[in-house]
Amino acid sequence: MKRIIYSEIDGNSKPFYALAALLGAFVLAALASAFYMEHYGHYVTGMNNQVVWGMPHVFAFFLIIASSGALNVASIGTVFGKKIYKPLGRLSGLLAIALLLGGLTILVLDLGRPDRLIVAMLNYNFKSIFAWNIFLYVGFIAVIALYVWLQMERRMNRFARLAGTLAFFWRLVLTTGTGSILGFLVAREAYDSAIMAPLFIAMSFSFGLAAYLLVLMAICRGTGRELGDTVILRMGRLLGVFVGSVLYLTAIQHLANIYAAQHAGVERFILLDGGIFTSLFWIGQVFIGGLLPLLLVYRTPKQNLQRGVAIASALVIAGGFAQLYVLIVGGQSYPLNLFPGMEVSSSFFDGAVATYAPSLPEVGLGLGGVALAGLIILVGIKVLRFLPTTLANAAIDPHHEVTTGRP
Amino acid sequence: MSRKTDNTQTQESPDFDPQRRSFLGAMATAAGLTLAPGVILYSITKSQPTEARELYAAVSSDVRWGMLIDLGRCESGCDDCVSACAKENGLRGHGRPTTDAQWIRKVDIKDPQTGNSKSLPMLCQHCENPPCVDVCPTGASFKRADGIVLVDKHTCIGCRYCMMACPYKARSFVHEVLEDQKSFAPRGKGTVESCTLCVHRIDSDRLPACVEACSDTGGGAMLFGDLNNPDSEISKRVAKYASQQIRADLGLKPGIRYRNL
Amino acid sequence: MTPRRNTFVMIAVVLVCMTSLAIVASAAEKPQSSGSGRVPMPVISPGQGDSCVEDTDFMRRNHMLVLKHQRDQTMHEGIRSKKYSLKECVTCHAVPGPDSRPVTTSSPQHFCRSCHDYAAVSIDCFQCHASRPDPDVLPSGHAPSSTSPDGPVAEGIE
């Protein structure tokens, strides 16, 4: 394997600036949405006293979960020593930071009192998993920054493995924490489950790798860098494994709930008669986000490999959004069961399935978070050397000579 | 420092080290600046007259406030408790039932197997192990020593996680700008709120507004008192008559008990 | 130009800009109390009674610390002492408005707003707290005065 050379992108072409302007426009729209929500109060959104977390949180959770998984690519190279992944490590770190910052921005801007961020940073209730998560997220940014620096500074490369291991375990704790935000809620039948944490870990692997693949392929296509089939094939197969694990854990999650009689109600709601949630679950999460990508990564013919993996990644992301919508909004829409076996009604919508319709400011805020992540990546690859000059098979595949016999 | 790493002694060190002196001076100034606000605050509290401390003593856990609600006396059409709470705390509807605040509500339950129907007031249960307190990231949701669960709106950032965690859906989020609040019931946009058990009334030895209204014009179903005091009316009644807590299986030990549920 | 010369030129430009800004700023008129300057001095209406709970100098510097300490005591420990209670401040410092009720923070004549507008320090107390006393409240009279009664406040308000 030859020595890898990294370079910035030129970043002064019309399409580059057009993309930056487009992303900037979305970010501005998000800021406008946040200002609108903060000025008039949350009644202008679709969130209410029954469904307190909505579209912004679906986006934010996705970005945070994907951020954790995006760093996986670097971990496979540094921690697990797979040489073919080593050139991909720097971009992996940048993507992780970008996605995390995008997600956190959405969360902060959606707060009822975003001006009290300093209060949140200085007053901690350590019984709260949410408080722990704030620590973990902020610390994660520092850990990734350290990890990327150690990879970029060639004289410090020998310490990269240490930082990579730290980042790997930090990720696991962080994603467990994110899953526990929902998993520790004893009150809600849809959430109260220990499987939330491993499910979120599997989701992070899956969404993170899908996001990484799409970003990598887009950048290589946009800057004319060669992208070999070997690394895409490897990552595509890995994506298949992760998608399979998400499907498996989802199945366990629902099966276990069905067997526990007290949770049968919410399972019936999600799986059978929840309307939009049922459709999103079966069609969005299971079919589009699970079965179709599996088919694509294992059955795409060799000549269409990259296109097949790209489509599979996009489908995984779409399925991921559907999964989070069902989880977050669907879980809240199902009424709390205070009087088992009774028919309940009140002026505060007891016993009734809550209605929620996403509003424009919420979607604007969510999309702005994604756009912010994109902008950070764009600026990062222009300013610093995150990208290898080539990812051709000959350049990075350590077994290239052996399998093909060609230098 | 005037010493160098090699062995040559360049000059005699002076009698005092100017850098060290200025460093100590800077540290002393910094320490003084750090301590000054604390000293001021300390002297403020000390300057309060002694009578004020005895008159206004801190609440203690010797007391545990609770309520006993007799559903045999609670009528289905009556919502005096709800109107009294709204009037007392300045809760105004904005014509948006999904986002308007409700601190207490009447819930109608019907047993589909027998046709038997009941009505009960549902409010913050002021649990002994409140899940809302556990999950609040800033500690704004807290339990006072005498058992009342409150939201410290100075610290609340409006994340609504406590609303997700409450099994009774007792909390509301303020979705709009508020004006003309009552001086004893501050509430504002972007913070979470819930029944305070009329803590402003309790602290001056009065009853919560809902209890007062129920006994004045309602069915007389609500009884308020100190659950820790064996001689209080409520302690005697819960010892004598069977009463239940809603969702007792969660182990939260609510302070609100229901009779004839 | 050499890089060294570039650096000097840059430093010189920055210094010239800052000096000219300072000259312009100091040459601006001092604020007048009648509002003829750029920012009018606050018209602070006197509160009721002879004096505040502490002397003016102390209050100017420390009222925020006092309020912050008091709020924690009231919320967490239920101590509702009158001396530093925000409600008492609002009651004593109420400024009468056109409709025979005191003004709220929507009016620049509100006691807190008059100073805070001038100092450009935004406060969020009155997003939650009432900025004028309830209709039937009289101040508790911590200092003897001819206009406010001594003794406990009106029944029903605490």
mmCIF file of N, CA and C in Angstrom, chain A residues 38-44 47-50 52-53 57 110-114 116-117 119-120 123-125 127-131 134 180-182 184-188 191 262 332 336-339 341-350 355, chain B residues 96-102 105-112 116 120 122 133-139 141 152-161 163-177 189-191 246-247 249-250 261:
data_model
loop_
_atom_site.group_PDB
_atom_site.id
_atom_site.type_symbol
_atom_site.label_atom_id
_atom_site.label_comp_id
_atom_site.label_asym_id
_atom_site.label_seq_id
_atom_site.Cartn_x
_atom_site.Cartn_y
_atom_site.Cartn_z
ATOM 1 N N GLU A 38 -39.485 31.158 19.378
ATOM 2 C CA GLU A 38 -39.116 31.706 20.674
ATOM 3 C C GLU A 38 -39.888 32.978 20.963
ATOM 4 N N HIS A 39 -40.192 33.744 19.905
ATOM 5 C CA HIS A 39 -40.843 35.031 20.115
ATOM 6 C C HIS A 39 -42.308 34.855 20.460
ATOM 7 N N TYR A 40 -42.999 33.996 19.712
ATOM 8 C CA TYR A 40 -44.435 33.858 19.925
ATOM 9 C C TYR A 40 -44.766 32.756 20.922
ATOM 10 N N GLY A 41 -43.812 31.903 21.199
ATOM 11 C CA GLY A 41 -44.132 30.758 22.045
ATOM 12 C C GLY A 41 -44.426 29.547 21.191
ATOM 13 N N HIS A 42 -44.377 28.395 21.816
ATOM 14 C CA HIS A 42 -44.472 27.151 21.058
ATOM 15 C C HIS A 42 -45.857 26.850 20.529
ATOM 16 N N TYR A 43 -46.838 27.742 20.773
ATOM 17 C CA TYR A 43 -48.154 27.404 20.228
ATOM 18 C C TYR A 43 -48.159 27.494 18.708
ATOM 19 N N VAL A 44 -47.146 28.145 18.148
ATOM 20 C CA VAL A 44 -47.095 28.238 16.683
ATOM 21 C C VAL A 44 -46.583 26.948 16.056
ATOM 22 N N MET A 47 -46.275 21.037 18.284
ATOM 23 C CA MET A 47 -46.071 20.356 19.564
ATOM 24 C C MET A 47 -47.030 20.936 20.592
ATOM 25 N N ASN A 48 -47.526 20.060 21.475
ATOM 26 C CA ASN A 48 -48.506 20.532 22.464
ATOM 27 C C ASN A 48 -48.273 19.804 23.771
ATOM 28 N N ASN A 49 -49.235 19.896 24.683
ATOM 29 C CA ASN A 49 -49.038 19.287 26.000
ATOM 30 C C ASN A 49 -49.132 17.770 25.962
ATOM 31 N N GLN A 50 -49.608 17.217 24.863
ATOM 32 C CA GLN A 50 -49.679 15.760 24.753
ATOM 33 C C GLN A 50 -48.454 15.201 24.038
ATOM 34 N N VAL A 52 -44.990 16.392 23.319
ATOM 35 C CA VAL A 52 -44.128 17.519 23.673
ATOM 36 C C VAL A 52 -42.869 17.575 22.838
ATOM 37 N N TRP A 53 -42.499 16.456 22.239
ATOM 38 C CA TRP A 53 -41.320 16.442 21.370
ATOM 39 C C TRP A 53 -41.759 16.052 19.975
ATOM 40 N N HIS A 57 -37.072 17.160 17.255
ATOM 41 C CA HIS A 57 -36.396 16.121 18.010
ATOM 42 C C HIS A 57 -36.127 14.892 17.164
ATOM 43 N N ASP A 110 -34.676 24.638 20.050
ATOM 44 C CA ASP A 110 -36.062 24.271 20.305
ATOM 45 C C ASP A 110 -36.456 24.454 21.766
ATOM 46 N N LEU A 111 -35.487 24.668 22.634
ATOM 47 C CA LEU A 111 -35.804 24.810 24.049
ATOM 48 C C LEU A 111 -36.808 25.926 24.269
ATOM 49 N N GLY A 112 -37.588 25.799 25.336
ATOM 50 C CA GLY A 112 -38.516 26.869 25.666
ATOM 51 C C GLY A 112 -37.784 28.141 26.052
ATOM 52 N N ARG A 113 -36.623 27.982 26.676
ATOM 53 C CA ARG A 113 -35.828 29.135 27.083
ATOM 54 C C ARG A 113 -34.399 28.934 26.590
ATOM 55 N N PRO A 114 -34.152 29.106 25.281
ATOM 56 C CA PRO A 114 -32.792 28.892 24.790
ATOM 57 C C PRO A 114 -31.810 29.906 25.356
ATOM 58 N N ARG A 116 -31.403 30.396 28.261
ATOM 59 C CA ARG A 116 -30.911 29.857 29.523
ATOM 60 C C ARG A 116 -29.890 28.734 29.300
ATOM 61 N N LEU A 117 -29.246 28.722 28.147
ATOM 62 C CA LEU A 117 -28.257 27.673 27.881
ATOM 63 C C LEU A 117 -27.151 27.686 28.923
ATOM 64 N N VAL A 119 -27.412 28.504 31.991
ATOM 65 C CA VAL A 119 -27.946 27.848 33.189
ATOM 66 C C VAL A 119 -27.814 26.345 33.044
ATOM 67 N N ALA A 120 -28.120 25.832 31.855
ATOM 68 C CA ALA A 120 -28.035 24.396 31.632
ATOM 69 C C ALA A 120 -26.595 23.914 31.723
ATOM 70 N N ASN A 123 -25.743 24.261 35.854
ATOM 71 C CA ASN A 123 -26.496 23.553 36.892
ATOM 72 C C ASN A 123 -26.791 22.153 36.410
ATOM 73 N N TYR A 124 -26.275 21.154 37.104
ATOM 74 C CA TYR A 124 -26.496 19.782 36.675
ATOM 75 C C TYR A 124 -27.187 18.980 37.758
ATOM 76 N N ASN A 125 -28.177 18.216 37.354
ATOM 77 C CA ASN A 125 -28.808 17.255 38.243
ATOM 78 C C ASN A 125 -28.316 15.892 37.798
ATOM 79 N N LYS A 127 -28.795 12.990 38.614
ATOM 80 C CA LYS A 127 -29.679 11.830 38.528
ATOM 81 C C LYS A 127 -30.300 11.750 37.143
ATOM 82 N N SER A 128 -30.141 12.799 36.369
ATOM 83 C CA SER A 128 -30.826 12.855 35.098
ATOM 84 C C SER A 128 -29.916 12.385 33.982
ATOM 85 N N ILE A 129 -30.388 11.448 33.198
ATOM 86 C CA ILE A 129 -29.591 10.934 32.082
ATOM 87 C C ILE A 129 -29.387 12.034 31.045
ATOM 88 N N PHE A 130 -30.343 12.979 31.010
ATOM 89 C CA PHE A 130 -30.239 14.115 30.104
ATOM 90 C C PHE A 130 -29.019 14.946 30.461
ATOM 91 N N ALA A 131 -28.814 15.180 31.757
ATOM 92 C CA ALA A 131 -27.653 15.963 32.188
ATOM 93 C C ALA A 131 -26.365 15.240 31.826
ATOM 94 N N ILE A 134 -25.569 15.749 28.203
ATOM 95 C CA ILE A 134 -24.967 17.035 27.849
ATOM 96 C C ILE A 134 -23.456 16.958 28.019
ATOM 97 N N SER A 180 -31.059 5.698 26.450
ATOM 98 C CA SER A 180 -31.652 5.674 27.784
ATOM 99 C C SER A 180 -32.524 6.878 28.063
ATOM 100 N N ILE A 181 -32.335 7.966 27.293
ATOM 101 C CA ILE A 181 -33.237 9.108 27.465
ATOM 102 C C ILE A 181 -34.668 8.625 27.329
ATOM 103 N N LEU A 182 -34.879 7.729 26.357
ATOM 104 C CA LEU A 182 -36.215 7.166 26.193
ATOM 105 C C LEU A 182 -36.384 5.927 27.058
ATOM 106 N N PHE A 184 -35.329 5.053 29.942
ATOM 107 C CA PHE A 184 -35.531 5.205 31.379
ATOM 108 C C PHE A 184 -36.911 5.756 31.723
ATOM 109 N N LEU A 185 -37.733 6.054 30.719
ATOM 110 C CA LEU A 185 -39.032 6.651 31.011
ATOM 111 C C LEU A 185 -40.001 5.541 31.361
ATOM 112 N N VAL A 186 -40.178 5.330 32.652
ATOM 113 C CA VAL A 186 -41.030 4.233 33.089
ATOM 114 C C VAL A 186 -42.492 4.516 32.758
ATOM 115 N N ALA A 187 -42.825 5.794 32.666
ATOM 116 C CA ALA A 187 -44.225 6.163 32.540
ATOM 117 C C ALA A 187 -44.826 5.756 31.195
ATOM 118 N N ARG A 188 -44.010 5.764 30.146
ATOM 119 C CA ARG A 188 -44.561 5.564 28.804
ATOM 120 C C ARG A 188 -44.362 4.117 28.389
ATOM 121 N N TYR A 191 -41.664 3.158 25.713
ATOM 122 C CA TYR A 191 -40.241 3.392 25.915
ATOM 123 C C TYR A 191 -39.610 2.543 26.995
ATOM 124 N N GLN A 262 -49.128 -6.037 29.680
ATOM 125 C CA GLN A 262 -49.439 -4.642 29.970
ATOM 126 C C GLN A 262 -48.988 -3.723 28.857
ATOM 127 N N GLN A 332 -45.344 8.995 22.104
ATOM 128 C CA GLN A 332 -46.055 9.993 22.901
ATOM 129 C C GLN A 332 -47.537 10.050 22.579
ATOM 130 N N LEU A 336 -51.504 7.617 28.085
ATOM 131 C CA LEU A 336 -51.026 6.990 29.305
ATOM 132 C C LEU A 336 -52.158 6.181 29.916
ATOM 133 N N ASN A 337 -51.808 5.019 30.411
ATOM 134 C CA ASN A 337 -52.849 4.136 30.925
ATOM 135 C C ASN A 337 -52.902 4.234 32.443
ATOM 136 N N LEU A 338 -53.737 5.153 32.948
ATOM 137 C CA LEU A 338 -53.799 5.344 34.393
ATOM 138 C C LEU A 338 -54.813 4.426 35.049
ATOM 139 N N PHE A 339 -55.834 4.042 34.309
ATOM 140 C CA PHE A 339 -56.911 3.230 34.880
ATOM 141 C C PHE A 339 -57.084 2.005 34.001
ATOM 142 N N GLY A 341 -58.100 -0.999 32.003
ATOM 143 C CA GLY A 341 -59.400 -1.626 31.733
ATOM 144 C C GLY A 341 -60.552 -0.653 31.649
ATOM 145 N N MET A 342 -60.332 0.602 31.973
ATOM 146 C CA MET A 342 -61.447 1.560 31.979
ATOM 147 C C MET A 342 -61.441 2.416 30.731
ATOM 148 N N GLU A 343 -62.628 2.933 30.394
ATOM 149 C CA GLU A 343 -62.704 3.945 29.341
ATOM 150 C C GLU A 343 -62.552 5.307 29.995
ATOM 151 N N VAL A 344 -61.673 6.105 29.441
ATOM 152 C CA VAL A 344 -61.301 7.352 30.121
ATOM 153 C C VAL A 344 -61.530 8.531 29.198
ATOM 154 N N SER A 345 -62.028 9.640 29.747
ATOM 155 C CA SER A 345 -62.118 10.855 28.939
ATOM 156 C C SER A 345 -61.964 12.059 29.852
ATOM 157 N N SER A 346 -61.424 13.164 29.288
ATOM 158 C CA SER A 346 -61.274 14.377 30.095
ATOM 159 C C SER A 346 -61.042 15.553 29.173
ATOM 160 N N SER A 347 -60.946 16.737 29.783
ATOM 161 C CA SER A 347 -60.661 17.933 28.978
ATOM 162 C C SER A 347 -59.190 18.017 28.615
ATOM 163 N N PHE A 348 -58.372 17.119 29.141
ATOM 164 C CA PHE A 348 -56.936 17.168 28.857
ATOM 165 C C PHE A 348 -56.541 15.968 28.012
ATOM 166 N N PHE A 349 -57.509 15.414 27.285
ATOM 167 C CA PHE A 349 -57.260 14.360 26.316
ATOM 168 C C PHE A 349 -56.763 13.070 26.943
ATOM 169 N N ASP A 350 -57.184 12.792 28.163
ATOM 170 C CA ASP A 350 -56.885 11.484 28.737
ATOM 171 C C ASP A 350 -57.556 10.405 27.919
ATOM 172 N N THR A 355 -53.111 13.963 18.787
ATOM 173 C CA THR A 355 -52.892 14.338 17.398
ATOM 174 C C THR A 355 -51.688 15.242 17.322
ATOM 175 N N ARG B 96 -57.219 27.210 22.787
ATOM 176 C CA ARG B 96 -56.413 26.164 22.154
ATOM 177 C C ARG B 96 -56.269 25.021 23.159
ATOM 178 N N PRO B 97 -57.231 24.113 23.182
ATOM 179 C CA PRO B 97 -57.239 23.100 24.243
ATOM 180 C C PRO B 97 -55.989 22.221 24.256
ATOM 181 N N THR B 98 -55.349 22.010 23.089
ATOM 182 C CA THR B 98 -54.183 21.119 23.127
ATOM 183 C C THR B 98 -52.980 21.779 23.775
ATOM 184 N N THR B 99 -52.924 23.107 23.750
ATOM 185 C CA THR B 99 -51.742 23.757 24.331
ATOM 186 C C THR B 99 -52.047 24.586 25.568
ATOM 187 N N ASP B 100 -53.340 24.758 25.905
ATOM 188 C CA ASP B 100 -53.657 25.530 27.100
ATOM 189 C C ASP B 100 -53.269 24.757 28.343
ATOM 190 N N ALA B 101 -52.845 25.492 29.354
ATOM 191 C CA ALA B 101 -52.378 24.837 30.570
ATOM 192 C C ALA B 101 -53.548 24.317 31.385
ATOM 193 N N GLN B 102 -53.337 23.152 31.960
ATOM 194 C CA GLN B 102 -54.315 22.667 32.923
ATOM 195 C C GLN B 102 -53.572 22.078 34.094
ATOM 196 N N ARG B 105 -57.604 18.638 36.412
ATOM 197 C CA ARG B 105 -58.639 18.360 35.428
ATOM 198 C C ARG B 105 -59.559 17.275 35.994
ATOM 199 N N LYS B 106 -60.764 17.263 35.496
ATOM 200 C CA LYS B 106 -61.686 16.204 35.882
ATOM 201 C C LYS B 106 -61.584 15.091 34.859
ATOM 202 N N VAL B 107 -61.417 13.871 35.320
ATOM 203 C CA VAL B 107 -61.344 12.731 34.421
ATOM 204 C C VAL B 107 -62.568 11.866 34.675
ATOM 205 N N ASP B 108 -63.279 11.509 33.600
ATOM 206 C CA ASP B 108 -64.437 10.628 33.727
ATOM 207 C C ASP B 108 -64.022 9.227 33.325
ATOM 208 N N ILE B 109 -64.217 8.274 34.207
ATOM 209 C CA ILE B 109 -63.862 6.890 33.863
ATOM 210 C C ILE B 109 -65.112 6.031 33.932
ATOM 211 N N LYS B 110 -65.145 5.075 33.010
ATOM 212 C CA LYS B 110 -66.306 4.186 32.961
ATOM 213 C C LYS B 110 -65.801 2.763 32.785
ATOM 214 N N ASP B 111 -66.353 1.870 33.559
ATOM 215 C CA ASP B 111 -65.975 0.466 33.446
ATOM 216 C C ASP B 111 -66.815 -0.181 32.350
ATOM 217 N N PRO B 112 -66.208 -0.585 31.249
ATOM 218 C CA PRO B 112 -67.024 -1.115 30.157
ATOM 219 C C PRO B 112 -67.678 -2.442 30.503
ATOM 220 N N ASN B 116 -70.402 0.974 35.261
ATOM 221 C CA ASN B 116 -70.251 1.902 36.376
ATOM 222 C C ASN B 116 -69.340 3.049 35.981
ATOM 223 N N LEU B 120 -63.234 11.936 38.664
ATOM 224 C CA LEU B 120 -62.231 12.265 39.673
ATOM 225 C C LEU B 120 -61.356 13.421 39.211
ATOM 226 N N MET B 122 -57.831 15.025 38.629
ATOM 227 C CA MET B 122 -56.457 14.558 38.438
ATOM 228 C C MET B 122 -55.552 15.778 38.476
ATOM 229 N N VAL B 133 -38.585 14.885 38.883
ATOM 230 C CA VAL B 133 -37.411 15.446 39.557
ATOM 231 C C VAL B 133 -36.165 14.704 39.133
ATOM 232 N N ASP B 134 -36.302 13.375 38.945
ATOM 233 C CA ASP B 134 -35.131 12.591 38.558
ATOM 234 C C ASP B 134 -34.606 12.993 37.197
ATOM 235 N N VAL B 135 -35.505 13.314 36.257
ATOM 236 C CA VAL B 135 -35.050 13.497 34.884
ATOM 237 C C VAL B 135 -34.690 14.932 34.548
ATOM 238 N N CYS B 136 -35.008 15.889 35.413
ATOM 239 C CA CYS B 136 -34.756 17.279 35.035
ATOM 240 C C CYS B 136 -33.262 17.543 34.934
ATOM 241 N N PRO B 137 -32.746 17.983 33.765
ATOM 242 C CA PRO B 137 -31.298 18.126 33.606
ATOM 243 C C PRO B 137 -30.705 19.244 34.431
ATOM 244 N N THR B 138 -31.466 20.280 34.738
ATOM 245 C CA THR B 138 -30.893 21.397 35.485
ATOM 246 C C THR B 138 -31.278 21.376 36.945
ATOM 247 N N GLY B 139 -32.146 20.443 37.352
ATOM 248 C CA GLY B 139 -32.589 20.444 38.737
ATOM 249 C C GLY B 139 -33.673 21.469 39.010
ATOM 250 N N SER B 141 -36.869 21.076 38.376
ATOM 251 C CA SER B 141 -37.968 20.328 38.957
ATOM 252 C C SER B 141 -37.447 19.728 40.247
ATOM 253 N N ASP B 152 -38.799 25.192 39.610
ATOM 254 C CA ASP B 152 -38.092 26.455 39.831
ATOM 255 C C ASP B 152 -37.896 27.107 38.464
ATOM 256 N N LYS B 153 -38.787 28.070 38.134
ATOM 257 C CA LYS B 153 -38.753 28.593 36.777
ATOM 258 C C LYS B 153 -37.562 29.474 36.507
ATOM 259 N N HIS B 154 -36.786 29.791 37.542
ATOM 260 C CA HIS B 154 -35.567 30.532 37.277
ATOM 261 C C HIS B 154 -34.553 29.655 36.579
ATOM 262 N N THR B 155 -34.670 28.345 36.820
ATOM 263 C CA THR B 155 -33.681 27.424 36.274
ATOM 264 C C THR B 155 -34.221 26.590 35.120
ATOM 265 N N CYS B 156 -35.544 26.584 34.937
ATOM 266 C CA CYS B 156 -36.128 25.728 33.914
ATOM 267 C C CYS B 156 -35.716 26.213 32.529
ATOM 268 N N ILE B 157 -35.219 25.292 31.676
ATOM 269 C CA ILE B 157 -34.834 25.691 30.323
ATOM 270 C C ILE B 157 -35.898 25.312 29.301
ATOM 271 N N GLY B 158 -36.968 24.683 29.756
ATOM 272 C CA GLY B 158 -38.059 24.383 28.841
ATOM 273 C C GLY B 158 -37.793 23.210 27.925
ATOM 274 N N CYS B 159 -37.065 22.191 28.386
ATOM 275 C CA CYS B 159 -36.779 21.046 27.526
ATOM 276 C C CYS B 159 -37.929 20.050 27.473
ATOM 277 N N ARG B 160 -38.856 20.121 28.405
ATOM 278 C CA ARG B 160 -40.061 19.291 28.466
ATOM 279 C C ARG B 160 -39.785 17.813 28.746
ATOM 280 N N TYR B 161 -38.620 17.493 29.203
ATOM 281 C CA TYR B 161 -38.336 16.090 29.498
ATOM 282 C C TYR B 161 -39.180 15.618 30.680
ATOM 283 N N MET B 163 -42.140 16.461 31.313
ATOM 284 C CA MET B 163 -43.484 16.173 30.816
ATOM 285 C C MET B 163 -43.546 14.784 30.214
ATOM 286 N N MET B 164 -42.441 14.356 29.594
ATOM 287 C CA MET B 164 -42.381 12.994 29.065
ATOM 288 C C MET B 164 -42.389 11.987 30.204
ATOM 289 N N ALA B 165 -41.747 12.366 31.314
ATOM 290 C CA ALA B 165 -41.533 11.398 32.385
ATOM 291 C C ALA B 165 -42.723 11.246 33.319
ATOM 292 N N CYS B 166 -43.609 12.241 33.362
ATOM 293 C CA CYS B 166 -44.690 12.178 34.334
ATOM 294 C C CYS B 166 -45.737 11.158 33.921
ATOM 295 N N PRO B 167 -46.034 10.189 34.772
ATOM 296 C CA PRO B 167 -47.027 9.184 34.404
ATOM 297 C C PRO B 167 -48.444 9.713 34.434
ATOM 298 N N TYR B 168 -48.666 10.872 35.053
ATOM 299 C CA TYR B 168 -50.016 11.375 35.241
ATOM 300 C C TYR B 168 -50.347 12.506 34.288
ATOM 301 N N LYS B 169 -49.423 12.838 33.417
ATOM 302 C CA LYS B 169 -49.564 13.963 32.500
ATOM 303 C C LYS B 169 -49.950 15.219 33.282
ATOM 304 N N ALA B 170 -49.286 15.416 34.405
ATOM 305 C CA ALA B 170 -49.672 16.516 35.277
ATOM 306 C C ALA B 170 -49.088 17.845 34.844
ATOM 307 N N ARG B 171 -48.075 17.818 33.998
ATOM 308 C CA ARG B 171 -47.363 19.067 33.699
ATOM 309 C C ARG B 171 -47.829 19.676 32.402
ATOM 310 N N SER B 172 -47.780 21.001 32.367
ATOM 311 C CA SER B 172 -48.113 21.740 31.159
ATOM 312 C C SER B 172 -46.947 22.624 30.788
ATOM 313 N N PHE B 173 -46.854 22.910 29.513
ATOM 314 C CA PHE B 173 -45.816 23.812 29.037
ATOM 315 C C PHE B 173 -46.494 25.110 28.636
ATOM 316 N N VAL B 174 -45.864 26.242 28.952
ATOM 317 C CA VAL B 174 -46.481 27.519 28.604
ATOM 318 C C VAL B 174 -46.126 27.836 27.166
ATOM 319 N N HIS B 175 -47.117 27.783 26.286
ATOM 320 C CA HIS B 175 -46.866 27.880 24.852
ATOM 321 C C HIS B 175 -46.969 29.289 24.304
ATOM 322 N N GLU B 176 -47.315 30.286 25.160
ATOM 323 C CA GLU B 176 -47.464 31.623 24.598
ATOM 324 C C GLU B 176 -46.969 32.663 25.596
ATOM 325 N N VAL B 177 -46.849 33.915 25.138
ATOM 326 C CA VAL B 177 -46.443 35.011 26.023
ATOM 327 C C VAL B 177 -47.576 35.262 27.012
ATOM 328 N N LYS B 189 -43.714 32.194 29.602
ATOM 329 C CA LYS B 189 -43.544 31.453 28.356
ATOM 330 C C LYS B 189 -42.243 30.668 28.383
ATOM 331 N N GLY B 190 -42.337 29.457 27.885
ATOM 332 C CA GLY B 190 -41.127 28.665 27.691
ATOM 333 C C GLY B 190 -40.714 27.856 28.903
ATOM 334 N N THR B 191 -41.502 27.925 29.980
ATOM 335 C CA THR B 191 -41.167 27.085 31.137
ATOM 336 C C THR B 191 -42.299 26.091 31.359
ATOM 337 N N ILE B 246 -53.049 6.280 42.501
ATOM 338 C CA ILE B 246 -53.119 5.918 41.103
ATOM 339 C C ILE B 246 -51.730 5.484 40.645
ATOM 340 N N ARG B 247 -51.683 4.385 39.892
ATOM 341 C CA ARG B 247 -50.424 3.809 39.404
ATOM 342 C C ARG B 247 -49.447 3.569 40.551
ATOM 343 N N ASP B 249 -48.259 0.929 41.288
ATOM 344 C CA ASP B 249 -47.281 -0.080 40.894
ATOM 345 C C ASP B 249 -45.948 0.535 40.503
ATOM 346 N N LEU B 250 -45.926 1.834 40.192
ATOM 347 C CA LEU B 250 -44.664 2.444 39.794
ATOM 348 C C LEU B 250 -43.774 2.769 40.988
ATOM 349 N N LEU B 261 -62.361 4.458 44.798
ATOM 350 C CA LEU B 261 -62.005 4.463 43.378
ATOM 351 C C LEU B 261 -62.540 3.193 42.721
#
